[in-house]
Amino acid sequence: MNIQRGAFIVFEGGEGAGKSTQVARLAASLRASGYEVVVTREPGGTAGAEAIRELVLDPEYSGLNPRAEALLFAAARAEHVSALIEPALASGKIVICDRFVDSSVAYQGLGRDLGAERIRELSHWATGGLLPDLTLILDIDPTVGLARAGQVNAAPDRMESENLGFHEMVRSAFLMAANEHPRRYLVIEADQSPDVIANSIATATTSLLG
Ligand code: TYD
């Protein structure tokens, strides 16, 4: 039996960009069109990776060594890709993932100054080279995004607690990635209405899925 491989769609963006809303909307609209869809997130997605998530985002470990942090995100990703994402793609499903490798490049590579290339290589090793078919970047000014995120989450996690300069670096890292590979990325201004954003996403995914 020859099952056609599924498609891997990733959402990226800074804090408070509204990714969760758009992930849910895209999943619902693809399911309504008859696709089998798996929604997942990073760090997390499997029991083991969710346990790593608890640890790596816990404000209790505010001084965690940046290399340890990068390795934990990569460890969670290795588990997530092998146990959930690859099997789902192999069985023809569409996988929608909230954050992936570009978050590591942005937060650990640039934000923590560990180097974009080094972090990309580490992630490449963790994933066996898996790349998204399409990455949707919800771009937002971090001043606006952090204020929005603060309204939703009473207690900021370790990343949200970083200063504005850190979040500006993160934003520029996402935009750089999109700039380098315009065919595999779509940058969407996240301060538009949720309906307008959802329409842009629908157009891009329709063209991806044919
Ligand atoms: P989450 O609550 O999912 O944030 P958001 O709702 O903004 O997506 O927390 C994930 C946090 O982890 C977020 O601040 C980004 C950070 N992160 C990294 O620093 N590196 C990574 O590789 C990933 C996947 C996430």
PDB file of C-alpha atoms and ligand atoms in Angstrom:
ATOM      1  CA  MET A   1       0.000   0.000   0.000  1.00  0.00           C
ATOM      2  CA  ASN A   2       1.347   3.395  -0.952  1.00  0.00           C
ATOM      3  CA  ILE A   3       0.174   6.191   1.333  1.00  0.00           C
ATOM      4  CA  GLN A   4       0.987   9.724   0.256  1.00  0.00           C
ATOM      5  CA  ARG A   5       3.065  11.623   2.793  1.00  0.00           C
ATOM      6  CA  GLY A   6       1.197  14.349   4.703  1.00  0.00           C
ATOM      7  CA  ALA A   7       2.175  17.993   5.078  1.00  0.00           C
ATOM      8  CA  PHE A   8       3.977  19.753   7.902  1.00  0.00           C
ATOM      9  CA  ILE A   9       2.790  23.290   8.727  1.00  0.00           C
ATOM     10  CA  VAL A  10       4.448  25.326  11.475  1.00  0.00           C
ATOM     11  CA  PHE A  11       3.365  28.545  13.197  1.00  0.00           C
ATOM     12  CA  GLU A  12       6.051  30.841  14.568  1.00  0.00           C
ATOM     13  CA  GLY A  13       6.074  34.262  16.177  1.00  0.00           C
ATOM     14  CA  GLY A  14       6.843  36.180  19.325  1.00  0.00           C
ATOM     15  CA  GLU A  15       4.839  36.214  22.540  1.00  0.00           C
ATOM     16  CA  GLY A  16       1.211  37.331  22.212  1.00  0.00           C
ATOM     17  CA  ALA A  17       1.116  37.046  18.404  1.00  0.00           C
ATOM     18  CA  GLY A  18      -2.140  35.049  18.514  1.00  0.00           C
ATOM     19  CA  LYS A  19      -0.741  31.745  17.233  1.00  0.00           C
ATOM     20  CA  SER A  20      -3.041  29.511  19.285  1.00  0.00           C
ATOM     21  CA  THR A  21      -6.186  31.095  17.845  1.00  0.00           C
ATOM     22  CA  GLN A  22      -4.935  30.670  14.280  1.00  0.00           C
ATOM     23  CA  VAL A  23      -3.685  27.110  14.870  1.00  0.00           C
ATOM     24  CA  ALA A  24      -7.180  26.150  16.056  1.00  0.00           C
ATOM     25  CA  ARG A  25      -8.887  27.918  13.144  1.00  0.00           C
ATOM     26  CA  LEU A  26      -6.671  26.335  10.509  1.00  0.00           C
ATOM     27  CA  ALA A  27      -7.118  22.864  12.022  1.00  0.00           C
ATOM     28  CA  ALA A  28     -10.905  23.283  12.046  1.00  0.00           C
ATOM     29  CA  SER A  29     -11.045  24.481   8.450  1.00  0.00           C
ATOM     30  CA  LEU A  30      -8.773  21.696   7.150  1.00  0.00           C
ATOM     31  CA  ARG A  31     -10.812  19.078   9.025  1.00  0.00           C
ATOM     32  CA  ALA A  32     -13.976  20.532   7.532  1.00  0.00           C
ATOM     33  CA  SER A  33     -12.378  20.009   4.103  1.00  0.00           C
ATOM     34  CA  GLY A  34     -11.829  16.345   4.949  1.00  0.00           C
ATOM     35  CA  TYR A  35      -8.152  16.300   5.931  1.00  0.00           C
ATOM     36  CA  GLU A  36      -6.860  14.316   8.886  1.00  0.00           C
ATOM     37  CA  VAL A  37      -5.084  16.848  11.079  1.00  0.00           C
ATOM     38  CA  VAL A  38      -2.797  16.500  14.085  1.00  0.00           C
ATOM     39  CA  VAL A  39      -2.310  19.639  16.192  1.00  0.00           C
ATOM     40  CA  THR A  40       0.745  19.778  18.376  1.00  0.00           C
ATOM     41  CA  ARG A  41       3.206  22.195  19.959  1.00  0.00           C
ATOM     42  CA  GLU A  42       6.803  22.717  20.992  1.00  0.00           C
ATOM     43  CA  PRO A  43       8.243  22.234  23.422  1.00  0.00           C
ATOM     44  CA  GLY A  44       5.887  19.305  24.017  1.00  0.00           C
ATOM     45  CA  GLY A  45       3.600  17.054  22.023  1.00  0.00           C
ATOM     46  CA  THR A  46       4.431  13.737  23.738  1.00  0.00           C
ATOM     47  CA  ALA A  47       4.483  12.811  27.435  1.00  0.00           C
ATOM     48  CA  GLY A  48       8.287  12.936  27.577  1.00  0.00           C
ATOM     49  CA  ALA A  49       8.550  16.220  25.687  1.00  0.00           C
ATOM     50  CA  GLU A  50       5.799  17.787  27.838  1.00  0.00           C
ATOM     51  CA  ALA A  51       7.846  16.841  30.927  1.00  0.00           C
ATOM     52  CA  ILE A  52      10.856  18.644  29.426  1.00  0.00           C
ATOM     53  CA  ARG A  53       8.568  21.635  28.709  1.00  0.00           C
ATOM     54  CA  GLU A  54       7.578  21.873  32.380  1.00  0.00           C
ATOM     55  CA  LEU A  55      11.230  21.992  33.329  1.00  0.00           C
ATOM     56  CA  VAL A  56      12.551  24.355  30.668  1.00  0.00           C
ATOM     57  CA  LEU A  57       9.816  27.013  31.044  1.00  0.00           C
ATOM     58  CA  ASP A  58       9.630  26.913  34.858  1.00  0.00           C
ATOM     59  CA  PRO A  59      10.529  30.363  36.319  1.00  0.00           C
ATOM     60  CA  GLU A  60      11.954  28.421  39.293  1.00  0.00           C
ATOM     61  CA  TYR A  61      15.053  27.801  37.133  1.00  0.00           C
ATOM     62  CA  SER A  62      15.533  31.416  36.117  1.00  0.00           C
ATOM     63  CA  GLY A  63      19.331  31.095  35.899  1.00  0.00           C
ATOM     64  CA  LEU A  64      19.377  27.927  33.778  1.00  0.00           C
ATOM     65  CA  ASN A  65      22.553  27.702  31.708  1.00  0.00           C
ATOM     66  CA  PRO A  66      21.793  28.766  28.090  1.00  0.00           C
ATOM     67  CA  ARG A  67      23.483  25.679  26.597  1.00  0.00           C
ATOM     68  CA  ALA A  68      21.495  23.431  28.919  1.00  0.00           C
ATOM     69  CA  GLU A  69      18.366  25.303  27.811  1.00  0.00           C
ATOM     70  CA  ALA A  70      19.217  24.812  24.114  1.00  0.00           C
ATOM     71  CA  LEU A  71      19.865  21.105  24.656  1.00  0.00           C
ATOM     72  CA  LEU A  72      16.581  20.653  26.505  1.00  0.00           C
ATOM     73  CA  PHE A  73      14.587  22.243  23.661  1.00  0.00           C
ATOM     74  CA  ALA A  74      16.487  20.031  21.203  1.00  0.00           C
ATOM     75  CA  ALA A  75      15.882  16.926  23.337  1.00  0.00           C
ATOM     76  CA  ALA A  76      12.146  17.629  23.470  1.00  0.00           C
ATOM     77  CA  ARG A  77      12.160  18.110  19.690  1.00  0.00           C
ATOM     78  CA  ALA A  78      13.985  14.827  18.971  1.00  0.00           C
ATOM     79  CA  GLU A  79      11.377  12.921  20.972  1.00  0.00           C
ATOM     80  CA  HIS A  80       8.474  14.862  19.434  1.00  0.00           C
ATOM     81  CA  VAL A  81       9.625  14.340  15.834  1.00  0.00           C
ATOM     82  CA  SER A  82      10.351  10.631  16.160  1.00  0.00           C
ATOM     83  CA  ALA A  83       7.343   9.662  18.280  1.00  0.00           C
ATOM     84  CA  LEU A  84       4.631  11.915  16.872  1.00  0.00           C
ATOM     85  CA  ILE A  85       5.415  14.122  13.865  1.00  0.00           C
ATOM     86  CA  GLU A  86       7.172  11.630  11.553  1.00  0.00           C
ATOM     87  CA  PRO A  87       4.649   8.803  12.090  1.00  0.00           C
ATOM     88  CA  ALA A  88       1.751  11.216  11.463  1.00  0.00           C
ATOM     89  CA  LEU A  89       3.326  12.523   8.235  1.00  0.00           C
ATOM     90  CA  ALA A  90       4.117   8.981   7.115  1.00  0.00           C
ATOM     91  CA  SER A  91       0.456   8.028   7.502  1.00  0.00           C
ATOM     92  CA  GLY A  92      -0.640  10.955   5.327  1.00  0.00           C
ATOM     93  CA  LYS A  93      -1.844  13.369   8.017  1.00  0.00           C
ATOM     94  CA  ILE A  94      -1.399  17.118   8.116  1.00  0.00           C
ATOM     95  CA  VAL A  95       0.643  18.123  11.154  1.00  0.00           C
ATOM     96  CA  ILE A  96       0.157  21.660  12.474  1.00  0.00           C
ATOM     97  CA  CYS A  97       2.804  22.539  15.021  1.00  0.00           C
ATOM     98  CA  ASP A  98       2.912  25.617  17.262  1.00  0.00           C
ATOM     99  CA  ARG A  99       6.651  26.505  17.082  1.00  0.00           C
ATOM    100  CA  PHE A 100       9.568  24.417  15.749  1.00  0.00           C
ATOM    101  CA  VAL A 101      13.272  24.825  14.849  1.00  0.00           C
ATOM    102  CA  ASP A 102      13.027  28.549  14.059  1.00  0.00           C
ATOM    103  CA  SER A 103      11.979  29.205  17.673  1.00  0.00           C
ATOM    104  CA  SER A 104      15.243  27.646  18.850  1.00  0.00           C
ATOM    105  CA  VAL A 105      17.233  29.674  16.334  1.00  0.00           C
ATOM    106  CA  ALA A 106      15.404  32.845  17.458  1.00  0.00           C
ATOM    107  CA  TYR A 107      15.311  32.374  21.245  1.00  0.00           C
ATOM    108  CA  GLN A 108      18.488  30.363  21.900  1.00  0.00           C
ATOM    109  CA  GLY A 109      20.552  31.277  18.814  1.00  0.00           C
ATOM    110  CA  LEU A 110      19.937  35.021  18.824  1.00  0.00           C
ATOM    111  CA  GLY A 111      18.128  35.777  22.092  1.00  0.00           C
ATOM    112  CA  ARG A 112      20.669  33.813  24.183  1.00  0.00           C
ATOM    113  CA  ASP A 113      23.461  34.612  21.718  1.00  0.00           C
ATOM    114  CA  LEU A 114      24.495  30.970  21.225  1.00  0.00           C
ATOM    115  CA  GLY A 115      24.720  31.480  17.441  1.00  0.00           C
ATOM    116  CA  ALA A 116      22.051  30.830  14.826  1.00  0.00           C
ATOM    117  CA  GLU A 117      24.128  28.322  12.846  1.00  0.00           C
ATOM    118  CA  ARG A 118      25.114  26.227  15.861  1.00  0.00           C
ATOM    119  CA  ILE A 119      21.502  26.021  17.024  1.00  0.00           C
ATOM    120  CA  ARG A 120      20.282  25.160  13.540  1.00  0.00           C
ATOM    121  CA  GLU A 121      22.821  22.318  13.373  1.00  0.00           C
ATOM    122  CA  LEU A 122      21.802  21.053  16.800  1.00  0.00           C
ATOM    123  CA  SER A 123      18.152  21.043  15.747  1.00  0.00           C
ATOM    124  CA  HIS A 124      19.015  19.399  12.457  1.00  0.00           C
ATOM    125  CA  TRP A 125      20.653  16.587  14.397  1.00  0.00           C
ATOM    126  CA  ALA A 126      17.647  16.330  16.715  1.00  0.00           C
ATOM    127  CA  THR A 127      15.087  16.156  13.902  1.00  0.00           C
ATOM    128  CA  GLY A 128      17.037  14.067  11.399  1.00  0.00           C
ATOM    129  CA  GLY A 129      16.702  17.038   9.023  1.00  0.00           C
ATOM    130  CA  LEU A 130      12.902  17.385   9.009  1.00  0.00           C
ATOM    131  CA  LEU A 131      11.795  20.831   7.798  1.00  0.00           C
ATOM    132  CA  PRO A 132       8.291  22.323   7.597  1.00  0.00           C
ATOM    133  CA  ASP A 133       6.618  22.455   4.187  1.00  0.00           C
ATOM    134  CA  LEU A 134       5.232  25.846   5.172  1.00  0.00           C
ATOM    135  CA  THR A 135       6.028  28.189   8.059  1.00  0.00           C
ATOM    136  CA  LEU A 136       3.530  30.903   8.975  1.00  0.00           C
ATOM    137  CA  ILE A 137       5.151  33.720  10.917  1.00  0.00           C
ATOM    138  CA  LEU A 138       2.770  35.910  12.884  1.00  0.00           C
ATOM    139  CA  ASP A 139       4.808  39.072  13.185  1.00  0.00           C
ATOM    140  CA  ILE A 140       4.135  41.475  16.026  1.00  0.00           C
ATOM    141  CA  ASP A 141       5.911  44.379  17.708  1.00  0.00           C
ATOM    142  CA  PRO A 142       7.111  42.819  20.992  1.00  0.00           C
ATOM    143  CA  THR A 143       5.811  45.775  23.027  1.00  0.00           C
ATOM    144  CA  VAL A 144       2.307  44.983  21.799  1.00  0.00           C
ATOM    145  CA  GLY A 145       2.756  41.196  21.963  1.00  0.00           C
ATOM    146  CA  LEU A 146       4.116  41.118  25.501  1.00  0.00           C
ATOM    147  CA  ALA A 147       1.258  43.334  26.712  1.00  0.00           C
ATOM    148  CA  ARG A 148      -1.252  40.994  25.032  1.00  0.00           C
ATOM    149  CA  ALA A 149       0.456  37.895  26.472  1.00  0.00           C
ATOM    150  CA  GLY A 150       0.410  39.498  29.927  1.00  0.00           C
ATOM    151  CA  GLN A 151      -3.365  39.907  29.713  1.00  0.00           C
ATOM    152  CA  VAL A 152      -3.795  36.192  29.034  1.00  0.00           C
ATOM    153  CA  ASN A 153      -1.192  34.634  31.364  1.00  0.00           C
ATOM    154  CA  ALA A 154      -1.031  35.979  34.895  1.00  0.00           C
ATOM    155  CA  ALA A 155       2.394  34.389  35.538  1.00  0.00           C
ATOM    156  CA  PRO A 156       4.998  34.912  32.792  1.00  0.00           C
ATOM    157  CA  ASP A 157       7.195  31.891  31.933  1.00  0.00           C
ATOM    158  CA  ARG A 158      11.009  32.078  31.755  1.00  0.00           C
ATOM    159  CA  MET A 159      11.032  33.392  28.173  1.00  0.00           C
ATOM    160  CA  GLU A 160       8.245  35.942  28.589  1.00  0.00           C
ATOM    161  CA  SER A 161      10.187  37.379  31.535  1.00  0.00           C
ATOM    162  CA  GLU A 162      13.110  38.370  29.281  1.00  0.00           C
ATOM    163  CA  ASN A 163      13.642  42.058  28.434  1.00  0.00           C
ATOM    164  CA  LEU A 164      12.404  43.908  25.364  1.00  0.00           C
ATOM    165  CA  GLY A 165      15.810  43.734  23.612  1.00  0.00           C
ATOM    166  CA  PHE A 166      15.687  39.935  23.813  1.00  0.00           C
ATOM    167  CA  HIS A 167      12.223  39.849  22.230  1.00  0.00           C
ATOM    168  CA  GLU A 168      13.294  42.282  19.510  1.00  0.00           C
ATOM    169  CA  MET A 169      16.159  39.905  18.608  1.00  0.00           C
ATOM    170  CA  VAL A 170      13.670  37.040  18.485  1.00  0.00           C
ATOM    171  CA  ARG A 171      11.436  38.991  16.122  1.00  0.00           C
ATOM    172  CA  SER A 172      14.296  39.847  13.782  1.00  0.00           C
ATOM    173  CA  ALA A 173      15.412  36.190  13.716  1.00  0.00           C
ATOM    174  CA  PHE A 174      11.996  35.060  12.436  1.00  0.00           C
ATOM    175  CA  LEU A 175      11.978  37.777   9.787  1.00  0.00           C
ATOM    176  CA  MET A 176      15.495  36.823   8.674  1.00  0.00           C
ATOM    177  CA  ALA A 177      14.528  33.165   8.260  1.00  0.00           C
ATOM    178  CA  ALA A 178      11.533  34.178   6.137  1.00  0.00           C
ATOM    179  CA  ASN A 179      13.679  36.478   4.075  1.00  0.00           C
ATOM    180  CA  GLU A 180      16.151  33.709   3.288  1.00  0.00           C
ATOM    181  CA  HIS A 181      13.497  31.208   2.163  1.00  0.00           C
ATOM    182  CA  PRO A 182      10.526  33.214   0.858  1.00  0.00           C
ATOM    183  CA  ARG A 183       8.979  30.166  -0.866  1.00  0.00           C
ATOM    184  CA  ARG A 184       8.634  28.187   2.364  1.00  0.00           C
ATOM    185  CA  TYR A 185       7.545  31.078   4.612  1.00  0.00           C
ATOM    186  CA  LEU A 186       4.674  33.513   4.883  1.00  0.00           C
ATOM    187  CA  VAL A 187       4.968  36.551   7.152  1.00  0.00           C
ATOM    188  CA  ILE A 188       1.629  37.886   8.361  1.00  0.00           C
ATOM    189  CA  GLU A 189       1.131  41.094  10.297  1.00  0.00           C
ATOM    190  CA  ALA A 190      -0.405  39.869  13.526  1.00  0.00           C
ATOM    191  CA  ASP A 191      -2.066  43.176  14.457  1.00  0.00           C
ATOM    192  CA  GLN A 192      -4.747  42.630  11.789  1.00  0.00           C
ATOM    193  CA  SER A 193      -8.136  41.157  12.660  1.00  0.00           C
ATOM    194  CA  PRO A 194      -8.230  37.371  13.284  1.00  0.00           C
ATOM    195  CA  ASP A 195     -10.462  36.942  10.196  1.00  0.00           C
ATOM    196  CA  VAL A 196      -8.018  38.724   7.887  1.00  0.00           C
ATOM    197  CA  ILE A 197      -5.129  36.661   9.292  1.00  0.00           C
ATOM    198  CA  ALA A 198      -7.105  33.420   8.894  1.00  0.00           C
ATOM    199  CA  ASN A 199      -7.846  34.317   5.251  1.00  0.00           C
ATOM    200  CA  SER A 200      -4.165  34.835   4.425  1.00  0.00           C
ATOM    201  CA  ILE A 201      -3.355  31.513   6.075  1.00  0.00           C
ATOM    202  CA  ALA A 202      -6.138  29.737   4.169  1.00  0.00           C
ATOM    203  CA  THR A 203      -4.811  31.055   0.847  1.00  0.00           C
ATOM    204  CA  ALA A 204      -1.274  29.878   1.620  1.00  0.00           C
ATOM    205  CA  THR A 205      -2.326  26.429   2.809  1.00  0.00           C
ATOM    206  CA  THR A 206      -4.670  25.888  -0.135  1.00  0.00           C
ATOM    207  CA  SER A 207      -1.825  26.578  -2.506  1.00  0.00           C
ATOM    208  CA  LEU A 208       0.442  24.217  -0.527  1.00  0.00           C
ATOM    209  CA  LEU A 209      -2.073  21.372  -0.444  1.00  0.00           C
ATOM    210  CA  GLY A 210      -3.245  21.865  -4.007  1.00  0.00           C
TER     211      GLY A 210
HETATM  212  P1  TYD B   1       4.385  28.933  25.019  1.00  0.00           P
HETATM  213  O1  TYD B   1       3.556  29.100  26.247  1.00  0.00           O
HETATM  214  O2  TYD B   1       4.036  27.843  24.081  1.00  0.00           O
HETATM  215  O3  TYD B   1       4.512  30.323  24.345  1.00  0.00           O
HETATM  216  P2  TYD B   1       3.703  30.909  23.156  1.00  0.00           P
HETATM  217  O4  TYD B   1       2.269  30.849  23.566  1.00  0.00           O
HETATM  218  O5  TYD B   1       4.276  32.276  23.032  1.00  0.00           O
HETATM  219  O6  TYD B   1       4.037  30.015  21.988  1.00  0.00           O
HETATM  220  O7  TYD B   1       5.870  28.775  25.501  1.00  0.00           O
HETATM  221  C1  TYD B   1       6.866  28.434  24.698  1.00  0.00           C
HETATM  222  C2  TYD B   1       8.044  29.315  25.035  1.00  0.00           C
HETATM  223  O8  TYD B   1       9.247  28.610  24.765  1.00  0.00           O
HETATM  224  C3  TYD B   1       8.066  30.581  24.220  1.00  0.00           C
HETATM  225  O9  TYD B   1       8.470  31.653  25.039  1.00  0.00           O
HETATM  226  C4  TYD B   1       9.165  30.321  23.221  1.00  0.00           C
HETATM  227  C5  TYD B   1      10.083  29.368  23.928  1.00  0.00           C
HETATM  228  N1  TYD B   1      10.821  28.460  23.044  1.00  0.00           N
HETATM  229  C6  TYD B   1      12.203  28.562  22.952  1.00  0.00           C
HETATM  230  O10 TYD B   1      12.811  29.409  23.613  1.00  0.00           O
HETATM  231  N2  TYD B   1      12.880  27.704  22.151  1.00  0.00           N
HETATM  232  C7  TYD B   1      12.252  26.738  21.426  1.00  0.00           C
HETATM  233  O11 TYD B   1      12.918  25.956  20.705  1.00  0.00           O
HETATM  234  C8  TYD B   1      10.820  26.641  21.522  1.00  0.00           C
HETATM  235  C9  TYD B   1      10.093  25.585  20.746  1.00  0.00           C
HETATM  236  C10 TYD B   1      10.144  27.520  22.344  1.00  0.00           C
END
